[in-house]
Tab-separated table of C-alpha atoms and ligand atoms in Angstrom:
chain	number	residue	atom	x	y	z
A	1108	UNK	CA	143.632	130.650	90.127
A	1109	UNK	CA	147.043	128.959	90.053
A	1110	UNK	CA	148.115	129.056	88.641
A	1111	UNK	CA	151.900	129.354	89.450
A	1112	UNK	CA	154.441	128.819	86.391
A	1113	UNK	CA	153.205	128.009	83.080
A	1114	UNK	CA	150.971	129.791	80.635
A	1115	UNK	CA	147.951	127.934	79.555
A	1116	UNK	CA	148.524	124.547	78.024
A	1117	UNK	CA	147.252	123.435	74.686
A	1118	UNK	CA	146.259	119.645	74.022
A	1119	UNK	CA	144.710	118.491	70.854
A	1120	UNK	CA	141.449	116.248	72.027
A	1121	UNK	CA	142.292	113.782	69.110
A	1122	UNK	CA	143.311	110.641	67.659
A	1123	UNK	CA	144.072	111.903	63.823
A	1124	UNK	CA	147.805	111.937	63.717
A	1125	UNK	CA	147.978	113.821	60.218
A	1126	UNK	CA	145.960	117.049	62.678
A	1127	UNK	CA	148.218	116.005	65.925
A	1128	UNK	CA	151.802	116.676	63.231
A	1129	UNK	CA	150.156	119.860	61.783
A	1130	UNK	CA	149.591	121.603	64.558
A	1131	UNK	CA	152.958	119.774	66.689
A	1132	UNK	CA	154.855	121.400	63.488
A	1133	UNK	CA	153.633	124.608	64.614
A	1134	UNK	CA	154.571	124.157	67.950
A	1135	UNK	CA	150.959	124.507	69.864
A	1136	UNK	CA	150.676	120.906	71.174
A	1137	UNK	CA	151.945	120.555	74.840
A	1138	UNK	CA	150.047	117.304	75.016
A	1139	UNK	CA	147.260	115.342	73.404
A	1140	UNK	CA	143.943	113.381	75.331
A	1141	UNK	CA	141.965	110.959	73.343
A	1142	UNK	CA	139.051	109.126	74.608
A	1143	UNK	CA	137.356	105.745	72.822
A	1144	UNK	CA	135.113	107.884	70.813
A	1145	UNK	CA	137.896	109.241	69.132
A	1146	UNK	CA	140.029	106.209	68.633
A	1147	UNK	CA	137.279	104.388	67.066
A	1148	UNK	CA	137.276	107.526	64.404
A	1149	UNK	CA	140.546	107.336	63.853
A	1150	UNK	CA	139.735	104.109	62.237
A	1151	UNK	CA	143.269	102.402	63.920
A	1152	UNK	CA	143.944	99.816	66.578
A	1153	UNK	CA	144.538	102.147	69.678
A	1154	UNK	CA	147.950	100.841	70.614
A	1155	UNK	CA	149.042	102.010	67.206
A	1156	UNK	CA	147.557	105.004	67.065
A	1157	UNK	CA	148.908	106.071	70.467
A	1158	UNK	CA	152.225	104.835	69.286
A	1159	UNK	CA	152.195	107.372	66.239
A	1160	UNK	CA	150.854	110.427	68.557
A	1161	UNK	CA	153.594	109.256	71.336
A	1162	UNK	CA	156.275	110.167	68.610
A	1163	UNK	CA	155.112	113.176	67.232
A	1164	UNK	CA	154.439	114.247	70.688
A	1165	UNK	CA	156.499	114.883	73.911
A	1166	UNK	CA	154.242	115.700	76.561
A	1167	UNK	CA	151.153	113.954	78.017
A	1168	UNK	CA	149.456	111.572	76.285
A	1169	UNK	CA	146.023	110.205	77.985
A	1170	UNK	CA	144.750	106.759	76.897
A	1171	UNK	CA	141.602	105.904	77.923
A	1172	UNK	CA	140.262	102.096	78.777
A	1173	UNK	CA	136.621	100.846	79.537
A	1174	UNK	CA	137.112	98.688	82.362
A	1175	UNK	CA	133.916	98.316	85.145
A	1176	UNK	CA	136.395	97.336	87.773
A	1177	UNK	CA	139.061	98.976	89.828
A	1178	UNK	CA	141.135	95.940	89.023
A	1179	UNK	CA	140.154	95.974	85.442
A	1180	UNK	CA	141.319	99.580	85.264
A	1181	UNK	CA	144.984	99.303	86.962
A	1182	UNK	CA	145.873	96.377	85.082
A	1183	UNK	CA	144.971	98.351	82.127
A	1184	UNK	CA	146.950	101.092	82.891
A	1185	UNK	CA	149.601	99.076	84.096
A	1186	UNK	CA	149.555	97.937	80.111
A	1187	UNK	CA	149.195	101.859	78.901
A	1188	UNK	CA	151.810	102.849	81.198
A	1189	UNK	CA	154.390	100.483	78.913
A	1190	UNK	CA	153.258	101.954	75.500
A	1191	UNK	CA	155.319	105.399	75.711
A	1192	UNK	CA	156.524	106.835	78.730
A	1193	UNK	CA	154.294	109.954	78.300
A	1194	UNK	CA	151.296	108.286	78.951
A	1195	UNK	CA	148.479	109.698	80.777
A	1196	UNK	CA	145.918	106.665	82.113
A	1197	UNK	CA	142.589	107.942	81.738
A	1198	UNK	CA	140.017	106.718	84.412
A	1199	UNK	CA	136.398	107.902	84.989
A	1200	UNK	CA	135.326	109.738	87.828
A	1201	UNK	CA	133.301	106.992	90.676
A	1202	UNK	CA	133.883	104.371	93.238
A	1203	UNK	CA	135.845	101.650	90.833
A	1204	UNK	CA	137.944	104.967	89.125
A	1205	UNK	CA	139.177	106.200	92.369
A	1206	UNK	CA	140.469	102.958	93.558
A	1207	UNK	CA	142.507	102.929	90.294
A	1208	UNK	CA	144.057	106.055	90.606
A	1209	UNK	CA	145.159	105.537	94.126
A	1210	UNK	CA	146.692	102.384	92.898
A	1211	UNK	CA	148.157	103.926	89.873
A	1212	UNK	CA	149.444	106.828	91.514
A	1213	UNK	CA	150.860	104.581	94.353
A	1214	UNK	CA	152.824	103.082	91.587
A	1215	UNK	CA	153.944	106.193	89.658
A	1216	UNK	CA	151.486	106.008	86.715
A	1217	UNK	CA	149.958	109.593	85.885
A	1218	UNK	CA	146.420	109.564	85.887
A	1219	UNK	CA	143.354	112.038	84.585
A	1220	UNK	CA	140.443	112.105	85.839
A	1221	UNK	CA	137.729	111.807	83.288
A	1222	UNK	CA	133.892	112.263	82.831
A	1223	UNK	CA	133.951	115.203	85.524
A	1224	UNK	CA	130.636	116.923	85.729
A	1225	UNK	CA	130.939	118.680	89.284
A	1226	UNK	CA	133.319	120.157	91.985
A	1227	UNK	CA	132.445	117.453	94.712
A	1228	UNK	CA	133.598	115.007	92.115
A	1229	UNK	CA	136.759	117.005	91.572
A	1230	UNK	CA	137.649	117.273	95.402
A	1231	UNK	CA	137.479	113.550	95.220
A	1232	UNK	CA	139.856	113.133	92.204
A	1233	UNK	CA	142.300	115.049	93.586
A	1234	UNK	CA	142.398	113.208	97.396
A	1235	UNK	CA	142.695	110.304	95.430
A	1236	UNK	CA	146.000	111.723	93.894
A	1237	UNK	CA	144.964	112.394	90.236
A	1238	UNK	CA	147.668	113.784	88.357
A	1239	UNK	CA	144.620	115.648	86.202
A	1240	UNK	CA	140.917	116.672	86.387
A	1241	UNK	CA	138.912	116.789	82.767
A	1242	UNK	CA	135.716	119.059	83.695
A	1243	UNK	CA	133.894	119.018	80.270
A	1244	UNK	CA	132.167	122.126	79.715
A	1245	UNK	CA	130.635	121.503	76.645
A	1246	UNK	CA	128.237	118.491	77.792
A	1247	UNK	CA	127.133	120.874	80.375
A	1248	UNK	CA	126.366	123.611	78.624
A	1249	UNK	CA	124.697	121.174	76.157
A	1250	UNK	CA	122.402	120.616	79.351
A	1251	UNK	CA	121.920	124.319	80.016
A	1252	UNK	CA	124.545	124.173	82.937
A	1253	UNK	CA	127.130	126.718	82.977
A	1254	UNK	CA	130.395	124.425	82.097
A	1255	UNK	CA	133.107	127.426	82.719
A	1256	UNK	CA	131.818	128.339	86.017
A	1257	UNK	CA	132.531	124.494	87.110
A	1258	UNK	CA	135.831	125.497	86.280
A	1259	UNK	CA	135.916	128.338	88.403
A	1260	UNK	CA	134.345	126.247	91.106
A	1261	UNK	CA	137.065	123.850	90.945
A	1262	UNK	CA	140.185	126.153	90.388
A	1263	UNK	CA	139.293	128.105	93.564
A	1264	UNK	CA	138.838	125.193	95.679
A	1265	UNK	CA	142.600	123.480	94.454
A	1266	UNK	CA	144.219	127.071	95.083
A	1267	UNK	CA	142.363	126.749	98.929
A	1268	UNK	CA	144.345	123.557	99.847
A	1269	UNK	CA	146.879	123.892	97.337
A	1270	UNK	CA	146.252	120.614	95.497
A	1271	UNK	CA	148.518	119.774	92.774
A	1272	UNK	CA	145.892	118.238	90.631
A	1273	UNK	CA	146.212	120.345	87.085
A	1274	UNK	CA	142.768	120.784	85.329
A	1275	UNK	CA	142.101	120.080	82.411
A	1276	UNK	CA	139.515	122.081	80.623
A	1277	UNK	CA	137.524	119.275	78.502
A	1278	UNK	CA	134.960	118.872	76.129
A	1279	UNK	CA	135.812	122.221	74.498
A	1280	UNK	CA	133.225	123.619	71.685
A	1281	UNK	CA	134.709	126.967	71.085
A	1282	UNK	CA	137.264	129.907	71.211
A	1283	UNK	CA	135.147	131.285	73.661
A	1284	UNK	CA	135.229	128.429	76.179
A	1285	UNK	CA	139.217	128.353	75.644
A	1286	UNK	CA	139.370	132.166	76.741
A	1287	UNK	CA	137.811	131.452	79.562
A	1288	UNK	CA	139.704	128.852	80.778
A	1289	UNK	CA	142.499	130.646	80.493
A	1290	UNK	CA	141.232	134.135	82.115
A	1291	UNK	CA	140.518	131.634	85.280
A	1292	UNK	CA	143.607	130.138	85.033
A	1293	UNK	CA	143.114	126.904	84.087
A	1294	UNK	CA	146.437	124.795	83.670
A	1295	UNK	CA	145.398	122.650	80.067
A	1296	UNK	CA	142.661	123.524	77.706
A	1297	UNK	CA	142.095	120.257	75.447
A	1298	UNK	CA	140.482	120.993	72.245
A	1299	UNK	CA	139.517	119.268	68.944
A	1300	UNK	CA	141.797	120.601	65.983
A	1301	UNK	CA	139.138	122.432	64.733
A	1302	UNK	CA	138.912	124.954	67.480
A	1303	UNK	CA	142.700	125.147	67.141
A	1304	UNK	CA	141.950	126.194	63.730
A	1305	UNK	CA	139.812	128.972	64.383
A	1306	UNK	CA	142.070	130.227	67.252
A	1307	UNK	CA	144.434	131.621	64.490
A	1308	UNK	CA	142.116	133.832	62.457
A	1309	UNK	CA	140.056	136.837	62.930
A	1310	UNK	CA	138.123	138.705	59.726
A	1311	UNK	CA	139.987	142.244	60.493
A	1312	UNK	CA	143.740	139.811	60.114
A	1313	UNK	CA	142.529	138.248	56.854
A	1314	UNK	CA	141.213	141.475	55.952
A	1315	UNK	CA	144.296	143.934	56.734
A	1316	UNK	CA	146.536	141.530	55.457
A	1317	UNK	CA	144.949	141.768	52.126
A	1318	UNK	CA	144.952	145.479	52.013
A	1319	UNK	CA	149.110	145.784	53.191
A	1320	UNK	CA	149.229	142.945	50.250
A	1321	UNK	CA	147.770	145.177	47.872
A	1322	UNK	CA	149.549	148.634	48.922
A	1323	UNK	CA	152.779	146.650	49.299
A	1324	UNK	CA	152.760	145.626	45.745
A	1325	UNK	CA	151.567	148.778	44.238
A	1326	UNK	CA	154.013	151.328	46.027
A	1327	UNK	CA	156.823	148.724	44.969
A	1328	UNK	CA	155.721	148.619	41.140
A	1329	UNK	CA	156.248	152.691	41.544
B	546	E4P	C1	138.242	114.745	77.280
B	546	E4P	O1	139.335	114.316	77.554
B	546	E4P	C2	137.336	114.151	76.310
B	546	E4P	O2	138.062	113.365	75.396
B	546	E4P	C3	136.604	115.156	75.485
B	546	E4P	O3	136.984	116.477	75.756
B	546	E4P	C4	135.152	114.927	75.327
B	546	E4P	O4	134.622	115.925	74.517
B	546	E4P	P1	133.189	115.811	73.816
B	546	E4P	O5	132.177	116.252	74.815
B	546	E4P	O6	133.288	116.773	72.674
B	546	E4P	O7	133.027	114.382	73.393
């Protein structure tokens, strides 16, 4: 795809703050989604908890409301939108959603697209002027539907008409899903820490660094 200028972004898919500064201290979080699931583990009121991830992080921050209405969602955002100034308003894919990113993006408010399951629905976020697309491949390959090539699907169509959407690649199990993303050219891959985690190690690392530990130390005690 794209994917023109920047390597594949990394957002944590998290509200625990104590994960968000680890991994911000390393320098791998360009941005961070959360999602009510994952505020209400965080155990914190959200506007807090956005608060503390909006000063450890920079970049994009998506908050996410659960508002039936278009009108419920814009004022909503409207709200989100005065938290930090790098927040993202989260609105689910359908009728109501796409009302409120028109409106929000008529106003300046960055928007993602949530709850994407399909490329027609991803055509539609974009014409409505979302500034991002979450596909989640993981609850489709939970269903035994092949979540990565959605997001070949969808990267091929916004390189067609040149849509500026960026895609995020959501509801990420694995390493393997995040390789992916990234051979298509996917602009954001948001992941729980945990796959962060593993992204660092390999067995043949932790092994060869233990044998240049061991010959390090013995040719030096020569
Ligand atoms: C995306 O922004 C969502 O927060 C998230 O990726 C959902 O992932 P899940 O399917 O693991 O809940």
């Amino acid at each position: 795809m794209p994917i023109r200028g920047d390597f594949v972004k990394i957002f944590l898919d998290s509200a625990d703050v104590e994960k968000i500064r680890h991994f911000a201290g390393l320098g791998f979080v360009d941005g961070v989604t959360t999602n009510p699931t994952l505020i209400l583990k965080s155990g914190k009121k959200q506007k807090d908890v956005i608060a503390e991830i909006c000063k450890i992080v920079s970049g994009p921050v998506s908050v996410e409301g659960a508002e039936e209405t278009a009108e419920g969602m814009i004022k909503d955002g409207k709200e989100f939108a005065k938290w930090a100034k790098n927040v993202v308003v989260k609105i689910p894919m359908g009728k109501e959603g796409m009302k409120a990113v028109r409106a929000l993006s008529a106003e300046g408010i960055k928007t993602n697209v949530t709850l994407v399951f399909s490329a027609s629905q991803a055509i539609l976020a974009a014409k409505a002027g979302a500034t991002y697309v979450s596909p989640f491949v993981g609850r489709l390959d939970d269903i035994n539907v092949d979540g990565i090539e959605l997001i070949r699907q969808i990267a091929q169509i916004y390189k067609n008409y040149n849509f500026q959407t960026q895609i995020i690649v959501a509801s990420v199990r694995n390493e393997k899903h995040v390789i992916e993303a990234a051979q298509i050219g996917a602009h954001i891959v948001t992941m729980p820490p945990e796959v962060l985690e593993k992204m660092f190690y390999h067995p043949l690392t932790e092994k060869g660094i233990k044998k240049f530990l061991e010959d390090y130390l013995a040719a030096k005690a020569r």
